[in-house]
mmCIF file of C-alpha atoms and ligand atoms in Angstrom:
data_model
loop_
_atom_site.group_PDB
_atom_site.id
_atom_site.type_symbol
_atom_site.label_atom_id
_atom_site.label_comp_id
_atom_site.label_asym_id
_atom_site.label_seq_id
_atom_site.Cartn_x
_atom_site.Cartn_y
_atom_site.Cartn_z
ATOM 1 C CA MET P 24 -64.297 89.059 -37.946
ATOM 2 C CA ASN P 25 -66.857 85.861 -37.830
ATOM 3 C CA GLY P 26 -66.752 83.923 -40.268
ATOM 4 C CA GLY P 27 -67.198 85.830 -43.372
ATOM 5 C CA GLN P 28 -70.611 86.787 -41.776
ATOM 6 C CA PRO P 29 -71.312 90.874 -42.149
ATOM 7 C CA SER P 30 -71.011 92.697 -38.739
ATOM 8 C CA ALA P 31 -71.335 95.905 -37.133
ATOM 9 C CA VAL P 32 -68.082 96.359 -36.173
ATOM 10 C CA ASP P 33 -66.375 95.585 -39.563
ATOM 11 C CA LEU P 34 -63.937 97.474 -40.920
ATOM 12 C CA GLU P 35 -66.190 98.768 -44.508
ATOM 13 C CA ASN P 36 -69.796 98.614 -42.066
ATOM 14 C CA ARG P 37 -68.835 100.462 -38.512
ATOM 15 C CA ALA P 38 -68.840 104.640 -38.403
ATOM 16 C CA GLY P 39 -66.390 104.208 -34.798
ATOM 17 C CA LEU P 40 -66.048 101.433 -32.040
ATOM 18 C CA PRO P 41 -68.964 99.722 -29.990
ATOM 19 C CA GLU P 42 -69.242 102.212 -26.588
ATOM 20 C CA ASP P 43 -68.595 99.703 -23.965
ATOM 21 C CA LEU P 44 -65.323 100.334 -25.589
ATOM 22 C CA LEU P 45 -64.753 103.570 -25.493
ATOM 23 C CA PHE P 46 -65.309 104.673 -21.880
ATOM 24 C CA LEU P 47 -61.596 105.869 -21.656
ATOM 25 C CA LEU P 48 -62.436 108.025 -25.019
ATOM 26 C CA ALA P 49 -65.063 109.481 -22.632
ATOM 27 C CA LYS P 50 -62.932 110.384 -19.451
ATOM 28 C CA TYR P 51 -60.067 111.822 -21.652
ATOM 29 C CA PRO P 52 -61.891 113.592 -24.831
ATOM 30 C CA ARG P 53 -60.040 114.825 -28.762
ATOM 31 C CA GLU P 54 -60.287 118.076 -27.514
ATOM 32 C CA ASP P 55 -58.022 117.674 -24.851
ATOM 33 C CA TRP P 56 -55.357 115.406 -26.027
ATOM 34 C CA GLN P 57 -53.306 117.589 -26.518
ATOM 35 C CA VAL P 58 -53.406 119.655 -23.045
ATOM 36 C CA HIS P 59 -52.283 116.518 -21.565
ATOM 37 C CA ASP P 60 -48.323 116.216 -19.645
ATOM 38 C CA ASN P 61 -48.760 112.644 -21.928
ATOM 39 C CA ILE P 62 -49.049 113.053 -25.081
ATOM 40 C CA HIS P 63 -45.407 113.964 -25.774
ATOM 41 C CA GLY P 64 -43.660 110.617 -26.916
ATOM 42 C CA LEU P 65 -45.790 107.507 -27.445
ATOM 43 C CA ALA P 66 -48.926 108.797 -28.265
ATOM 44 C CA SER P 67 -47.934 111.982 -30.567
ATOM 45 C CA MET P 68 -45.539 109.802 -31.899
ATOM 46 C CA TRP P 69 -48.338 107.912 -33.564
ATOM 47 C CA LEU P 70 -50.403 110.548 -34.468
ATOM 48 C CA GLU P 71 -47.983 112.202 -36.178
ATOM 49 C CA ARG P 72 -47.168 108.089 -38.065
ATOM 50 C CA HIS P 73 -50.942 108.080 -38.541
ATOM 51 C CA ASP P 74 -51.423 112.163 -39.750
ATOM 52 C CA MET P 75 -48.580 111.365 -42.443
ATOM 53 C CA PHE P 76 -50.680 108.164 -43.658
ATOM 54 C CA ARG P 77 -53.980 110.863 -44.075
ATOM 55 C CA GLU P 78 -51.862 112.764 -46.092
ATOM 56 C CA LEU P 79 -50.119 110.570 -47.993
ATOM 57 C CA GLY P 80 -53.661 108.898 -49.020
ATOM 58 C CA GLY P 81 -54.616 112.520 -49.276
ATOM 59 C CA LEU P 82 -52.127 113.336 -52.010
ATOM 60 C CA LEU P 83 -52.340 110.071 -53.762
ATOM 61 C CA GLU P 84 -56.345 111.003 -54.218
ATOM 62 C CA GLY P 85 -55.187 114.473 -55.460
ATOM 63 C CA ALA P 86 -53.052 113.127 -58.107
ATOM 64 C CA ILE P 87 -55.546 110.616 -59.664
ATOM 65 C CA ALA P 88 -57.758 113.766 -59.490
ATOM 66 C CA GLU P 89 -55.382 115.698 -61.259
ATOM 67 C CA HIS P 90 -54.353 112.701 -64.015
ATOM 68 C CA ARG P 91 -57.826 111.977 -65.340
ATOM 69 C CA GLU P 92 -58.988 115.926 -65.043
ATOM 70 C CA GLY P 93 -55.583 116.147 -67.456
ATOM 71 C CA LYS P 94 -53.995 118.336 -65.694
ATOM 72 C CA ILE P 95 -50.681 116.391 -66.095
ATOM 73 C CA THR P 96 -48.916 114.482 -68.137
ATOM 74 C CA PRO P 97 -48.849 110.715 -67.928
ATOM 75 C CA ASP P 98 -44.933 111.183 -67.380
ATOM 76 C CA ALA P 99 -45.214 113.897 -64.963
ATOM 77 C CA PHE P 100 -48.175 112.016 -62.794
ATOM 78 C CA ALA P 101 -45.724 109.064 -62.738
ATOM 79 C CA ARG P 102 -42.755 110.137 -61.980
ATOM 80 C CA PHE P 103 -44.522 111.865 -58.936
ATOM 81 C CA PHE P 104 -47.374 109.251 -58.387
ATOM 82 C CA ALA P 105 -45.255 105.954 -58.403
ATOM 83 C CA PRO P 106 -42.389 106.408 -55.890
ATOM 84 C CA ARG P 107 -45.183 108.064 -53.332
ATOM 85 C CA LEU P 108 -47.587 104.833 -53.594
ATOM 86 C CA ARG P 109 -44.591 102.492 -52.770
ATOM 87 C CA PHE P 110 -43.774 104.675 -49.672
ATOM 88 C CA PHE P 111 -47.145 104.219 -48.739
ATOM 89 C CA LEU P 112 -47.681 100.999 -49.024
ATOM 90 C CA GLY P 113 -44.503 99.650 -47.116
ATOM 91 C CA GLN P 114 -44.633 102.408 -44.592
ATOM 92 C CA LEU P 115 -48.164 100.966 -43.983
ATOM 93 C CA SER P 116 -47.601 97.724 -43.917
ATOM 94 C CA GLY P 117 -44.444 98.163 -41.559
ATOM 95 C CA HIS P 118 -46.969 99.868 -39.399
ATOM 96 C CA HIS P 119 -49.619 97.529 -38.970
ATOM 97 C CA ALA P 120 -46.401 94.510 -38.307
ATOM 98 C CA ILE P 121 -45.640 96.584 -35.114
ATOM 99 C CA GLU P 122 -48.833 96.916 -34.400
ATOM 100 C CA ASP P 123 -49.691 93.610 -34.452
ATOM 101 C CA GLU P 124 -46.798 92.712 -33.207
ATOM 102 C CA HIS P 125 -45.075 94.240 -30.049
ATOM 103 C CA TYR P 126 -48.248 97.568 -29.548
ATOM 104 C CA PHE P 127 -51.717 96.101 -29.480
ATOM 105 C CA PRO P 128 -50.279 92.758 -27.285
ATOM 106 C CA LEU P 129 -48.816 95.320 -24.658
ATOM 107 C CA PHE P 130 -52.151 97.095 -24.681
ATOM 108 C CA ALA P 131 -54.616 94.654 -24.516
ATOM 109 C CA THR P 132 -53.069 93.267 -21.676
ATOM 110 C CA THR P 133 -52.286 96.813 -20.219
ATOM 111 C CA GLU P 134 -55.723 97.409 -19.829
ATOM 112 C CA SER P 135 -58.417 93.836 -20.428
ATOM 113 C CA ARG P 136 -61.378 95.636 -21.078
ATOM 114 C CA LEU P 137 -59.602 96.696 -23.983
ATOM 115 C CA ALA P 138 -58.843 93.520 -25.838
ATOM 116 C CA ARG P 139 -62.210 93.357 -27.896
ATOM 117 C CA GLY P 140 -60.571 97.121 -29.162
ATOM 118 C CA PHE P 141 -57.558 95.576 -29.893
ATOM 119 C CA GLU P 142 -58.667 92.565 -32.003
ATOM 120 C CA ILE P 143 -60.937 94.463 -34.135
ATOM 121 C CA LEU P 144 -58.803 96.622 -34.920
ATOM 122 C CA ASP P 145 -55.951 93.677 -36.011
ATOM 123 C CA SER P 146 -58.302 92.297 -38.323
ATOM 124 C CA ASP P 147 -59.212 95.784 -39.372
ATOM 125 C CA HIS P 148 -54.993 95.272 -40.695
ATOM 126 C CA HIS P 149 -56.131 92.218 -41.887
ATOM 127 C CA VAL P 150 -58.642 94.129 -44.915
ATOM 128 C CA ILE P 151 -56.700 96.760 -45.411
ATOM 129 C CA HIS P 152 -53.807 94.414 -46.336
ATOM 130 C CA ASP P 153 -55.749 93.164 -48.992
ATOM 131 C CA ALA P 154 -57.181 96.530 -49.529
ATOM 132 C CA LEU P 155 -53.296 97.233 -50.557
ATOM 133 C CA GLY P 156 -52.907 94.233 -52.034
ATOM 134 C CA ARG P 157 -55.658 95.152 -54.912
ATOM 135 C CA ASN P 158 -54.708 99.187 -54.895
ATOM 136 C CA ALA P 159 -51.036 97.709 -55.317
ATOM 137 C CA GLU P 160 -52.687 95.585 -58.225
ATOM 138 C CA ALA P 161 -54.422 98.792 -59.695
ATOM 139 C CA GLY P 162 -51.743 101.028 -59.184
ATOM 140 C CA SER P 163 -48.767 99.026 -60.927
ATOM 141 C CA ALA P 164 -52.024 98.160 -64.021
ATOM 142 C CA PHE P 165 -52.395 102.112 -63.983
ATOM 143 C CA LEU P 166 -49.041 102.800 -64.213
ATOM 144 C CA ARG P 167 -48.613 99.816 -67.200
ATOM 145 C CA ALA P 168 -51.581 101.730 -68.908
ATOM 146 C CA LEU P 169 -49.618 105.574 -69.134
ATOM 147 C CA GLN P 170 -47.894 103.707 -72.627
ATOM 148 C CA GLN P 171 -50.842 103.026 -74.232
ATOM 149 C CA ASP P 172 -54.187 104.824 -75.761
ATOM 150 C CA ALA P 173 -56.280 107.151 -74.351
ATOM 151 C CA ASP P 174 -58.777 104.851 -73.264
ATOM 152 C CA ALA P 175 -57.021 102.186 -71.744
ATOM 153 C CA GLN P 176 -55.245 105.221 -70.063
ATOM 154 C CA ARG P 177 -58.538 106.339 -69.097
ATOM 155 C CA LEU P 178 -60.200 102.465 -67.748
ATOM 156 C CA ALA P 179 -56.812 102.327 -65.939
ATOM 157 C CA ALA P 180 -57.130 105.606 -63.855
ATOM 158 C CA ASP P 181 -61.064 104.637 -63.214
ATOM 159 C CA ALA P 182 -60.113 101.633 -61.612
ATOM 160 C CA TYR P 183 -57.215 102.409 -59.832
ATOM 161 C CA ALA P 184 -59.500 105.042 -58.441
ATOM 162 C CA ASP P 185 -62.106 103.504 -57.143
ATOM 163 C CA ALA P 186 -58.888 100.512 -55.269
ATOM 164 C CA ASN P 187 -57.518 103.609 -54.020
ATOM 165 C CA ALA P 188 -61.169 105.603 -52.798
ATOM 166 C CA GLY P 189 -62.040 102.510 -51.301
ATOM 167 C CA LEU P 190 -58.744 101.925 -48.767
ATOM 168 C CA VAL P 191 -58.163 105.228 -48.561
ATOM 169 C CA ALA P 192 -61.997 105.545 -46.830
ATOM 170 C CA MET P 193 -61.310 102.671 -44.469
ATOM 171 C CA LEU P 194 -58.010 103.505 -43.503
ATOM 172 C CA ARG P 195 -59.425 106.966 -42.275
ATOM 173 C CA GLN P 196 -62.200 104.626 -40.115
ATOM 174 C CA HIS P 197 -58.677 102.575 -38.863
ATOM 175 C CA LEU P 198 -56.729 104.925 -37.512
ATOM 176 C CA THR P 199 -59.522 107.356 -35.843
ATOM 177 C CA ASP P 200 -60.689 104.277 -34.166
ATOM 178 C CA GLU P 201 -57.245 102.881 -33.603
ATOM 179 C CA GLU P 202 -56.243 106.657 -31.977
ATOM 180 C CA ASP P 203 -59.869 106.210 -30.120
ATOM 181 C CA LEU P 204 -58.804 103.894 -27.908
ATOM 182 C CA ILE P 205 -54.992 103.799 -28.218
ATOM 183 C CA ILE P 206 -54.277 107.060 -27.125
ATOM 184 C CA PRO P 207 -57.234 108.231 -24.093
ATOM 185 C CA LEU P 208 -54.745 103.892 -22.744
ATOM 186 C CA ILE P 209 -51.447 106.560 -23.114
ATOM 187 C CA LEU P 210 -52.751 109.438 -21.321
ATOM 188 C CA GLU P 211 -54.694 107.756 -18.201
ATOM 189 C CA ARG P 212 -51.608 105.463 -17.692
ATOM 190 C CA GLY P 213 -48.903 107.098 -19.086
ATOM 191 C CA ILE P 214 -47.386 104.700 -21.898
ATOM 192 C CA GLY P 215 -44.257 105.436 -22.553
ATOM 193 C CA MET P 216 -41.975 103.955 -25.827
HETATM 194 FE FE1 FE2 K 13 -53.127 100.113 -37.240
HETATM 195 FE FE1 FE2 K 14 -52.088 102.471 -36.567
#
């Protein structure tokens, strides 16, 4: 965010967005979202996409845990895991690209007091993108190691589990913060697709 210096708004360090960006969330708390008329359309679509990413992240974590506990064979694991990992990484990249290129500039113009929030979310995408790269590498190494001996498999599984846990934790924080910024704005302004 600021020339490499750690900051309280960095994705790895924060537990939420700064208070001054949450004035619309205070007006539209999460528990009221689903009963608001403007939730239909864009806001619902956003929440559904995010829930899909949370679910997929959890599925990948669960599959890795089962593999490490010896509950599924390497072959069965690879068949389950490889296509879902590819789908997860591809969908996430596409989702971020649409946000960065289209929606964040639109929202930042709509409500200039939240512009800094969209800069924070945009910079999250770069951090997540780097983690996606590491995740894809560790995932490929892991799948290759399934052809090797048990020690090699265990090492690669540990490395991949670490890469994935780091990615999923950052992603969960990002999704929550993004919703806290965007959903109240859509509800307030009735922004459509
Ligand atoms: Fe995002
Ligand atoms: Fe998003």
